[in-house]
């Protein structure tokens, strides 16, 4: 997967490229990550990358000429590297809320150019002419688009075949099948008098699988009933959830 990043703070992405799953994927060239910094296109003495908003008011905007130069360069490289026209994503509080379905769509959309904004954002005419999709990662205020861009890249990278060693864990990821995860346990068997559920020590793999699915369904029902609305349950799952509800009826 080819991803171009337009950002004033490319070094922030070291957190992604130097570590873990995405780091290894970049190393194994499952993902190509390239960066374009608008500051490199600044021509004035102060190398300015921000500009004042028409109409006044607090805050600055990304300077149009340096931003567009970086976007065009990234787009050009995407086509050169992949032969495809990239989807240009702008991370913004006004964007569509990112969820696993959105991540799956982005991970299979071919090359991406991801634009991380700073200041109060970017000129609306640049959004109209150069941006294909706007995405937000949630309803809270951050200082820029870099962390959201890293969230998007990390989530998409996990879905690229071969990126995760144990591919099955990506498939079984709770948000992959739309349910919350079941509880997990590891040594010691007793912590402050609290024991591990017997079924997990039984070695009965069918019972363990059933117990875990039941816990996932039950916890989703308790904590995120909204996730169940968009997800039909088969007869077995319905039965397990009903059992859980009866056991937890207050
Ligand atoms: O660039 C991002 N944030 C920086 C930022 C924060 C606030 C403002 C506007 N502030 C004035 C205002 N707001 C509402 C009315 N008036 C502009 C830019 C960002 C990208 S994706 C994302 N997802 C979740 N949260 C985020 O902050 C982000």
PDB file of C-alpha atoms and ligand atoms in Angstrom:
ATOM      1  CA  UNK A   1       0.000   0.000   0.000  1.00  0.00           C
ATOM      2  CA  UNK A   2       1.348   3.427  -0.967  1.00  0.00           C
ATOM      3  CA  UNK A   3       0.670   6.348   1.397  1.00  0.00           C
ATOM      4  CA  UNK A   4       1.908   9.916   0.904  1.00  0.00           C
ATOM      5  CA  UNK A   5       1.722  12.259   3.890  1.00  0.00           C
ATOM      6  CA  UNK A   6       1.533  16.057   3.632  1.00  0.00           C
ATOM      7  CA  UNK A   7       2.492  17.515   7.005  1.00  0.00           C
ATOM      8  CA  UNK A   8       4.451  20.362   8.573  1.00  0.00           C
ATOM      9  CA  UNK A   9       5.690  17.907  11.223  1.00  0.00           C
ATOM     10  CA  UNK A  10       6.840  14.747   9.400  1.00  0.00           C
ATOM     11  CA  UNK A  11       9.059  13.743  12.337  1.00  0.00           C
ATOM     12  CA  UNK A  12       5.911  13.084  14.370  1.00  0.00           C
ATOM     13  CA  UNK A  13       5.339  10.050  12.160  1.00  0.00           C
ATOM     14  CA  UNK A  14       8.496   8.393  13.528  1.00  0.00           C
ATOM     15  CA  UNK A  15       6.147   7.109  16.223  1.00  0.00           C
ATOM     16  CA  UNK A  16       4.523   5.075  13.450  1.00  0.00           C
ATOM     17  CA  UNK A  17       7.486   4.164  11.267  1.00  0.00           C
ATOM     18  CA  UNK A  18      10.026   3.316  13.971  1.00  0.00           C
ATOM     19  CA  UNK A  19       7.817   0.994  15.968  1.00  0.00           C
ATOM     20  CA  UNK A  20       5.592  -2.054  15.883  1.00  0.00           C
ATOM     21  CA  UNK A  21       3.309  -3.335  13.196  1.00  0.00           C
ATOM     22  CA  UNK A  22       3.492  -0.376  10.843  1.00  0.00           C
ATOM     23  CA  UNK A  23       7.240  -0.017  11.353  1.00  0.00           C
ATOM     24  CA  UNK A  24       7.789  -3.624  10.342  1.00  0.00           C
ATOM     25  CA  UNK A  25       5.386  -3.280   7.408  1.00  0.00           C
ATOM     26  CA  UNK A  26       7.345  -0.281   6.126  1.00  0.00           C
ATOM     27  CA  UNK A  27      10.582  -2.226   6.616  1.00  0.00           C
ATOM     28  CA  UNK A  28       9.138  -5.233   4.771  1.00  0.00           C
ATOM     29  CA  UNK A  29       7.907  -2.789   2.100  1.00  0.00           C
ATOM     30  CA  UNK A  30       4.290  -3.909   2.537  1.00  0.00           C
ATOM     31  CA  UNK A  31       3.638  -0.209   2.963  1.00  0.00           C
ATOM     32  CA  UNK A  32       5.438   2.677   1.296  1.00  0.00           C
ATOM     33  CA  UNK A  33       5.233   5.853   3.363  1.00  0.00           C
ATOM     34  CA  UNK A  34       6.542   9.108   1.868  1.00  0.00           C
ATOM     35  CA  UNK A  35       6.387  12.638   3.254  1.00  0.00           C
ATOM     36  CA  UNK A  36       5.968  16.110   1.795  1.00  0.00           C
ATOM     37  CA  UNK A  37       6.408  19.160   3.976  1.00  0.00           C
ATOM     38  CA  UNK A  38       4.776  22.388   2.701  1.00  0.00           C
ATOM     39  CA  UNK A  39       7.673  24.304   4.296  1.00  0.00           C
ATOM     40  CA  UNK A  40       9.970  22.855   1.633  1.00  0.00           C
ATOM     41  CA  UNK A  41       7.980  24.800  -0.951  1.00  0.00           C
ATOM     42  CA  UNK A  42       8.182  28.144   0.853  1.00  0.00           C
ATOM     43  CA  UNK A  43       9.901  30.775  -1.282  1.00  0.00           C
ATOM     44  CA  UNK A  44       9.844  33.811   1.004  1.00  0.00           C
ATOM     45  CA  UNK A  45      12.646  34.752   3.408  1.00  0.00           C
ATOM     46  CA  UNK A  46      10.674  33.605   6.457  1.00  0.00           C
ATOM     47  CA  UNK A  47       9.669  30.336   4.763  1.00  0.00           C
ATOM     48  CA  UNK A  48       6.135  31.006   5.962  1.00  0.00           C
ATOM     49  CA  UNK A  49       3.559  28.206   5.761  1.00  0.00           C
ATOM     50  CA  UNK A  50       0.614  29.946   7.373  1.00  0.00           C
ATOM     51  CA  UNK A  51      -1.481  32.885   6.271  1.00  0.00           C
ATOM     52  CA  UNK A  52      -4.084  35.231   7.716  1.00  0.00           C
ATOM     53  CA  UNK A  53      -7.817  34.502   7.333  1.00  0.00           C
ATOM     54  CA  UNK A  54      -9.944  36.802   5.167  1.00  0.00           C
ATOM     55  CA  UNK A  55     -12.601  38.367   7.348  1.00  0.00           C
ATOM     56  CA  UNK A  56     -10.235  38.512  10.310  1.00  0.00           C
ATOM     57  CA  UNK A  57     -10.659  36.555  13.524  1.00  0.00           C
ATOM     58  CA  UNK A  58      -8.236  34.527  15.629  1.00  0.00           C
ATOM     59  CA  UNK A  59      -5.850  31.952  14.254  1.00  0.00           C
ATOM     60  CA  UNK A  60      -4.147  31.354  10.934  1.00  0.00           C
ATOM     61  CA  UNK A  61      -4.703  29.023   8.001  1.00  0.00           C
ATOM     62  CA  UNK A  62      -2.284  26.842   6.051  1.00  0.00           C
ATOM     63  CA  UNK A  63      -0.737  29.016   3.327  1.00  0.00           C
ATOM     64  CA  UNK A  64      -2.354  28.004   0.021  1.00  0.00           C
ATOM     65  CA  UNK A  65       0.614  27.975  -2.380  1.00  0.00           C
ATOM     66  CA  UNK A  66       2.961  25.893  -0.212  1.00  0.00           C
ATOM     67  CA  UNK A  67       0.182  23.475   0.781  1.00  0.00           C
ATOM     68  CA  UNK A  68      -0.976  22.946  -2.800  1.00  0.00           C
ATOM     69  CA  UNK A  69       2.600  22.488  -4.039  1.00  0.00           C
ATOM     70  CA  UNK A  70       3.068  19.706  -1.476  1.00  0.00           C
ATOM     71  CA  UNK A  71      -0.250  18.045  -2.358  1.00  0.00           C
ATOM     72  CA  UNK A  72       0.538  18.156  -6.084  1.00  0.00           C
ATOM     73  CA  UNK A  73       4.006  16.718  -5.532  1.00  0.00           C
ATOM     74  CA  UNK A  74       2.604  13.876  -3.424  1.00  0.00           C
ATOM     75  CA  UNK A  75      -0.135  13.170  -5.947  1.00  0.00           C
ATOM     76  CA  UNK A  76       2.396  13.126  -8.798  1.00  0.00           C
ATOM     77  CA  UNK A  77       4.621  10.689  -6.929  1.00  0.00           C
ATOM     78  CA  UNK A  78       1.669   8.428  -6.131  1.00  0.00           C
ATOM     79  CA  UNK A  79       0.849   8.102  -9.808  1.00  0.00           C
ATOM     80  CA  UNK A  80       4.507   7.559 -10.704  1.00  0.00           C
ATOM     81  CA  UNK A  81       4.930   4.905  -7.987  1.00  0.00           C
ATOM     82  CA  UNK A  82       1.659   3.023  -8.471  1.00  0.00           C
ATOM     83  CA  UNK A  83       0.293   4.018 -11.878  1.00  0.00           C
ATOM     84  CA  UNK A  84      -2.938   4.935 -10.095  1.00  0.00           C
ATOM     85  CA  UNK A  85      -4.557   8.240  -9.224  1.00  0.00           C
ATOM     86  CA  UNK A  86      -4.473   8.533  -5.401  1.00  0.00           C
ATOM     87  CA  UNK A  87      -7.416   9.326  -3.132  1.00  0.00           C
ATOM     88  CA  UNK A  88      -6.553  12.570  -1.336  1.00  0.00           C
ATOM     89  CA  UNK A  89      -7.709  12.524   2.297  1.00  0.00           C
ATOM     90  CA  UNK A  90      -7.860  15.624   4.505  1.00  0.00           C
ATOM     91  CA  UNK A  91      -8.038  15.002   8.260  1.00  0.00           C
ATOM     92  CA  UNK A  92     -10.379  17.608   9.711  1.00  0.00           C
ATOM     93  CA  UNK A  93     -12.881  18.044  12.553  1.00  0.00           C
ATOM     94  CA  UNK A  94     -15.503  18.572   9.830  1.00  0.00           C
ATOM     95  CA  UNK A  95     -14.842  15.149   8.329  1.00  0.00           C
ATOM     96  CA  UNK A  96     -16.784  11.899   8.401  1.00  0.00           C
ATOM     97  CA  UNK A  97     -16.222  10.027  11.682  1.00  0.00           C
ATOM     98  CA  UNK A  98     -13.664   7.253  11.152  1.00  0.00           C
ATOM     99  CA  UNK A  99     -14.853   3.743  12.027  1.00  0.00           C
ATOM    100  CA  UNK A 100     -13.707   0.252  11.053  1.00  0.00           C
ATOM    101  CA  UNK A 101     -15.885   0.241   7.943  1.00  0.00           C
ATOM    102  CA  UNK A 102     -14.305   3.525   6.859  1.00  0.00           C
ATOM    103  CA  UNK A 103     -10.847   2.091   7.554  1.00  0.00           C
ATOM    104  CA  UNK A 104     -11.631  -0.984   5.450  1.00  0.00           C
ATOM    105  CA  UNK A 105     -12.749   1.260   2.593  1.00  0.00           C
ATOM    106  CA  UNK A 106      -9.601   3.398   2.819  1.00  0.00           C
ATOM    107  CA  UNK A 107      -7.316   0.348   3.074  1.00  0.00           C
ATOM    108  CA  UNK A 108      -8.670  -0.952  -0.236  1.00  0.00           C
ATOM    109  CA  UNK A 109      -8.853   2.414  -2.017  1.00  0.00           C
ATOM    110  CA  UNK A 110      -5.445   2.219  -3.710  1.00  0.00           C
ATOM    111  CA  UNK A 111      -2.770   4.835  -3.052  1.00  0.00           C
ATOM    112  CA  UNK A 112      -3.609   7.524  -0.520  1.00  0.00           C
ATOM    113  CA  UNK A 113      -2.351  11.065  -0.049  1.00  0.00           C
ATOM    114  CA  UNK A 114      -3.103  12.037   3.563  1.00  0.00           C
ATOM    115  CA  UNK A 115      -3.130  15.775   4.332  1.00  0.00           C
ATOM    116  CA  UNK A 116      -2.650  16.745   7.986  1.00  0.00           C
ATOM    117  CA  UNK A 117      -3.754  20.294   8.751  1.00  0.00           C
ATOM    118  CA  UNK A 118      -2.432  22.682  11.345  1.00  0.00           C
ATOM    119  CA  UNK A 119      -3.611  26.070  12.620  1.00  0.00           C
ATOM    120  CA  UNK A 120      -7.358  26.547  12.016  1.00  0.00           C
ATOM    121  CA  UNK A 121      -7.286  24.460   8.868  1.00  0.00           C
ATOM    122  CA  UNK A 122      -7.120  25.058   5.128  1.00  0.00           C
ATOM    123  CA  UNK A 123      -8.771  27.304   2.542  1.00  0.00           C
ATOM    124  CA  UNK A 124     -12.164  25.924   1.515  1.00  0.00           C
ATOM    125  CA  UNK A 125     -11.283  26.272  -2.175  1.00  0.00           C
ATOM    126  CA  UNK A 126      -8.381  23.851  -1.632  1.00  0.00           C
ATOM    127  CA  UNK A 127     -10.809  21.398  -0.006  1.00  0.00           C
ATOM    128  CA  UNK A 128     -13.120  21.739  -3.033  1.00  0.00           C
ATOM    129  CA  UNK A 129     -10.423  21.452  -5.684  1.00  0.00           C
ATOM    130  CA  UNK A 130      -7.770  19.141  -4.218  1.00  0.00           C
ATOM    131  CA  UNK A 131      -9.371  17.009  -1.472  1.00  0.00           C
ATOM    132  CA  UNK A 132     -11.443  13.906  -2.221  1.00  0.00           C
ATOM    133  CA  UNK A 133     -12.540  12.949   1.322  1.00  0.00           C
ATOM    134  CA  UNK A 134     -12.541  14.626   4.735  1.00  0.00           C
ATOM    135  CA  UNK A 135     -12.218  12.398   7.819  1.00  0.00           C
ATOM    136  CA  UNK A 136     -12.318  13.070  11.568  1.00  0.00           C
ATOM    137  CA  UNK A 137     -11.266  10.592  14.248  1.00  0.00           C
ATOM    138  CA  UNK A 138     -13.761  11.767  16.858  1.00  0.00           C
ATOM    139  CA  UNK A 139     -15.535  14.609  18.597  1.00  0.00           C
ATOM    140  CA  UNK A 140     -12.670  16.090  20.577  1.00  0.00           C
ATOM    141  CA  UNK A 141     -10.326  18.936  19.747  1.00  0.00           C
ATOM    142  CA  UNK A 142      -6.711  18.118  18.863  1.00  0.00           C
ATOM    143  CA  UNK A 143      -3.851  20.430  17.909  1.00  0.00           C
ATOM    144  CA  UNK A 144      -3.500  19.221  14.340  1.00  0.00           C
ATOM    145  CA  UNK A 145      -4.147  16.465  11.841  1.00  0.00           C
ATOM    146  CA  UNK A 146      -0.951  14.453  12.426  1.00  0.00           C
ATOM    147  CA  UNK A 147      -2.207  12.210  15.239  1.00  0.00           C
ATOM    148  CA  UNK A 148      -5.466  11.575  13.324  1.00  0.00           C
ATOM    149  CA  UNK A 149      -3.383  10.755  10.230  1.00  0.00           C
ATOM    150  CA  UNK A 150      -1.318   8.264  12.263  1.00  0.00           C
ATOM    151  CA  UNK A 151      -4.487   6.686  13.639  1.00  0.00           C
ATOM    152  CA  UNK A 152      -5.845   6.258  10.117  1.00  0.00           C
ATOM    153  CA  UNK A 153      -2.560   4.852   8.762  1.00  0.00           C
ATOM    154  CA  UNK A 154      -2.160   2.422  11.687  1.00  0.00           C
ATOM    155  CA  UNK A 155      -5.720   1.125  11.378  1.00  0.00           C
ATOM    156  CA  UNK A 156      -5.460   0.750   7.586  1.00  0.00           C
ATOM    157  CA  UNK A 157      -2.010  -0.881   7.739  1.00  0.00           C
ATOM    158  CA  UNK A 158      -3.327  -3.665   9.968  1.00  0.00           C
ATOM    159  CA  UNK A 159      -5.685  -4.714   7.195  1.00  0.00           C
ATOM    160  CA  UNK A 160      -2.989  -5.019   4.520  1.00  0.00           C
ATOM    161  CA  UNK A 161      -2.320  -8.732   3.889  1.00  0.00           C
ATOM    162  CA  UNK A 162       0.984  -9.836   5.380  1.00  0.00           C
ATOM    163  CA  UNK A 163       1.352  -6.818   7.637  1.00  0.00           C
ATOM    164  CA  UNK A 164       0.166  -8.632  10.753  1.00  0.00           C
ATOM    165  CA  UNK A 165       2.236 -11.774  11.403  1.00  0.00           C
ATOM    166  CA  UNK A 166      -0.695 -13.686  12.867  1.00  0.00           C
ATOM    167  CA  UNK A 167      -3.214 -12.621  10.204  1.00  0.00           C
ATOM    168  CA  UNK A 168      -6.070 -14.279  12.086  1.00  0.00           C
ATOM    169  CA  UNK A 169      -5.884 -11.738  14.918  1.00  0.00           C
ATOM    170  CA  UNK A 170      -6.710  -8.996  12.425  1.00  0.00           C
ATOM    171  CA  UNK A 171      -9.659 -11.045  11.204  1.00  0.00           C
ATOM    172  CA  UNK A 172     -10.872 -11.815  14.732  1.00  0.00           C
ATOM    173  CA  UNK A 173     -10.314  -8.234  15.950  1.00  0.00           C
ATOM    174  CA  UNK A 174     -13.477  -7.404  17.797  1.00  0.00           C
ATOM    175  CA  UNK A 175     -14.173  -4.321  15.706  1.00  0.00           C
ATOM    176  CA  UNK A 176     -13.688  -6.525  12.674  1.00  0.00           C
ATOM    177  CA  UNK A 177     -16.745  -8.589  13.516  1.00  0.00           C
ATOM    178  CA  UNK A 178     -18.506  -5.616  15.018  1.00  0.00           C
ATOM    179  CA  UNK A 179     -18.473  -6.808  18.637  1.00  0.00           C
ATOM    180  CA  UNK A 180     -16.509  -5.724  21.687  1.00  0.00           C
ATOM    181  CA  UNK A 181     -13.768  -8.077  22.819  1.00  0.00           C
ATOM    182  CA  UNK A 182     -14.234 -10.729  25.485  1.00  0.00           C
ATOM    183  CA  UNK A 183     -12.319 -10.514  28.798  1.00  0.00           C
ATOM    184  CA  UNK A 184      -8.723 -11.836  28.707  1.00  0.00           C
ATOM    185  CA  UNK A 185      -6.694 -13.620  31.397  1.00  0.00           C
ATOM    186  CA  UNK A 186      -3.067 -14.648  31.876  1.00  0.00           C
ATOM    187  CA  UNK A 187      -0.822 -15.752  34.774  1.00  0.00           C
ATOM    188  CA  UNK A 188      -1.062 -15.840  37.761  1.00  0.00           C
ATOM    189  CA  UNK A 189      -4.220 -17.934  38.203  1.00  0.00           C
ATOM    190  CA  UNK A 190      -5.252 -15.873  41.223  1.00  0.00           C
ATOM    191  CA  UNK A 191      -4.859 -12.102  41.648  1.00  0.00           C
ATOM    192  CA  UNK A 192      -5.974 -10.696  45.011  1.00  0.00           C
ATOM    193  CA  UNK A 193      -8.281 -13.664  45.435  1.00  0.00           C
ATOM    194  CA  UNK A 194      -9.776 -13.301  41.942  1.00  0.00           C
ATOM    195  CA  UNK A 195      -9.615 -16.485  39.886  1.00  0.00           C
ATOM    196  CA  UNK A 196      -9.562 -17.182  36.144  1.00  0.00           C
ATOM    197  CA  UNK A 197     -12.956 -18.430  34.821  1.00  0.00           C
ATOM    198  CA  UNK A 198     -12.887 -22.268  35.032  1.00  0.00           C
ATOM    199  CA  UNK A 199     -13.831 -22.759  31.386  1.00  0.00           C
ATOM    200  CA  UNK A 200     -10.537 -21.148  30.317  1.00  0.00           C
ATOM    201  CA  UNK A 201      -8.585 -23.724  32.368  1.00  0.00           C
ATOM    202  CA  UNK A 202     -10.707 -26.642  31.121  1.00  0.00           C
ATOM    203  CA  UNK A 203      -8.910 -27.279  27.843  1.00  0.00           C
ATOM    204  CA  UNK A 204     -12.342 -27.692  26.269  1.00  0.00           C
ATOM    205  CA  UNK A 205     -11.782 -25.562  23.158  1.00  0.00           C
ATOM    206  CA  UNK A 206     -15.366 -25.683  21.961  1.00  0.00           C
ATOM    207  CA  UNK A 207     -16.603 -24.510  25.368  1.00  0.00           C
ATOM    208  CA  UNK A 208     -13.895 -21.798  25.456  1.00  0.00           C
ATOM    209  CA  UNK A 209     -14.864 -20.536  21.995  1.00  0.00           C
ATOM    210  CA  UNK A 210     -18.521 -20.501  23.045  1.00  0.00           C
ATOM    211  CA  UNK A 211     -17.765 -18.716  26.311  1.00  0.00           C
ATOM    212  CA  UNK A 212     -15.709 -16.039  24.527  1.00  0.00           C
ATOM    213  CA  UNK A 213     -18.399 -15.360  21.930  1.00  0.00           C
ATOM    214  CA  UNK A 214     -21.004 -15.175  24.694  1.00  0.00           C
ATOM    215  CA  UNK A 215     -18.873 -12.673  26.622  1.00  0.00           C
ATOM    216  CA  UNK A 216     -18.320 -10.555  23.489  1.00  0.00           C
ATOM    217  CA  UNK A 217     -22.043 -10.499  22.766  1.00  0.00           C
ATOM    218  CA  UNK A 218     -22.911  -9.782  26.412  1.00  0.00           C
ATOM    219  CA  UNK A 219     -20.390  -6.989  26.836  1.00  0.00           C
ATOM    220  CA  UNK A 220     -21.453  -5.402  23.588  1.00  0.00           C
ATOM    221  CA  UNK A 221     -25.074  -5.542  24.764  1.00  0.00           C
ATOM    222  CA  UNK A 222     -24.119  -3.983  28.128  1.00  0.00           C
ATOM    223  CA  UNK A 223     -21.652  -1.326  26.961  1.00  0.00           C
ATOM    224  CA  UNK A 224     -22.340  -0.579  23.297  1.00  0.00           C
ATOM    225  CA  UNK A 225     -25.899  -1.685  22.411  1.00  0.00           C
ATOM    226  CA  UNK A 226     -25.626   0.631  19.397  1.00  0.00           C
ATOM    227  CA  UNK A 227     -23.134  -1.763  17.819  1.00  0.00           C
ATOM    228  CA  UNK A 228     -25.744  -4.532  17.974  1.00  0.00           C
ATOM    229  CA  UNK A 229     -28.277  -2.462  16.044  1.00  0.00           C
ATOM    230  CA  UNK A 230     -26.265  -2.647  12.852  1.00  0.00           C
ATOM    231  CA  UNK A 231     -25.343  -6.295  13.306  1.00  0.00           C
ATOM    232  CA  UNK A 232     -27.766  -9.206  12.806  1.00  0.00           C
ATOM    233  CA  UNK A 233     -27.235 -12.192  15.155  1.00  0.00           C
ATOM    234  CA  UNK A 234     -27.622 -15.786  14.009  1.00  0.00           C
ATOM    235  CA  UNK A 235     -29.648 -18.276  16.075  1.00  0.00           C
ATOM    236  CA  UNK A 236     -26.630 -19.459  18.074  1.00  0.00           C
ATOM    237  CA  UNK A 237     -25.530 -15.904  18.870  1.00  0.00           C
ATOM    238  CA  UNK A 238     -29.079 -14.922  19.835  1.00  0.00           C
ATOM    239  CA  UNK A 239     -29.211 -17.936  22.204  1.00  0.00           C
ATOM    240  CA  UNK A 240     -25.861 -17.043  23.792  1.00  0.00           C
ATOM    241  CA  UNK A 241     -26.849 -13.408  24.280  1.00  0.00           C
ATOM    242  CA  UNK A 242     -30.141 -14.405  25.873  1.00  0.00           C
ATOM    243  CA  UNK A 243     -28.271 -16.722  28.255  1.00  0.00           C
ATOM    244  CA  UNK A 244     -25.930 -13.861  29.160  1.00  0.00           C
ATOM    245  CA  UNK A 245     -28.829 -11.471  29.748  1.00  0.00           C
ATOM    246  CA  UNK A 246     -30.614 -13.973  31.994  1.00  0.00           C
ATOM    247  CA  UNK A 247     -27.415 -14.542  33.991  1.00  0.00           C
ATOM    248  CA  UNK A 248     -26.940 -10.786  34.351  1.00  0.00           C
ATOM    249  CA  UNK A 249     -30.566  -9.790  34.902  1.00  0.00           C
ATOM    250  CA  UNK A 250     -30.427  -7.435  37.890  1.00  0.00           C
TER     251      UNK A 250
HETATM  252  O1  LIG B   1      -6.882  19.072  12.447  1.00  0.00           O
HETATM  253  C1  LIG B   1      -7.521  18.624  13.388  1.00  0.00           C
HETATM  254  N1  LIG B   1      -7.605  19.313  14.559  1.00  0.00           N
HETATM  255  C2  LIG B   1      -6.994  20.630  14.693  1.00  0.00           C
HETATM  256  C3  LIG B   1      -8.081  21.662  14.757  1.00  0.00           C
HETATM  257  C4  LIG B   1      -8.835  21.787  15.905  1.00  0.00           C
HETATM  258  C5  LIG B   1      -9.855  22.744  15.941  1.00  0.00           C
HETATM  259  C6  LIG B   1     -10.095  23.561  14.843  1.00  0.00           C
HETATM  260  C7  LIG B   1     -11.172  24.585  14.806  1.00  0.00           C
HETATM  261  N2  LIG B   1     -11.298  25.353  16.033  1.00  0.00           N
HETATM  262  C8  LIG B   1     -12.330  26.388  15.970  1.00  0.00           C
HETATM  263  C9  LIG B   1     -13.736  25.828  15.852  1.00  0.00           C
HETATM  264  N3  LIG B   1     -14.117  24.587  15.996  1.00  0.00           N
HETATM  265  C10 LIG B   1     -15.467  24.515  15.821  1.00  0.00           C
HETATM  266  C11 LIG B   1     -15.892  25.761  15.576  1.00  0.00           C
HETATM  267  N4  LIG B   1     -14.803  26.551  15.602  1.00  0.00           N
HETATM  268  C12 LIG B   1      -9.326  23.410  13.707  1.00  0.00           C
HETATM  269  C13 LIG B   1      -8.321  22.449  13.654  1.00  0.00           C
HETATM  270  C14 LIG B   1      -8.207  17.338  13.294  1.00  0.00           C
HETATM  271  C15 LIG B   1      -8.092  16.634  12.130  1.00  0.00           C
HETATM  272  S1  LIG B   1      -8.921  15.193  12.161  1.00  0.00           S
HETATM  273  C16 LIG B   1      -9.485  15.428  13.756  1.00  0.00           C
HETATM  274  N5  LIG B   1     -10.280  14.543  14.451  1.00  0.00           N
HETATM  275  C17 LIG B   1     -10.643  14.896  15.682  1.00  0.00           C
HETATM  276  N6  LIG B   1     -10.241  16.048  16.252  1.00  0.00           N
HETATM  277  C18 LIG B   1      -9.444  16.965  15.596  1.00  0.00           C
HETATM  278  O2  LIG B   1      -9.107  18.012  16.175  1.00  0.00           O
HETATM  279  C19 LIG B   1      -9.025  16.643  14.271  1.00  0.00           C
END
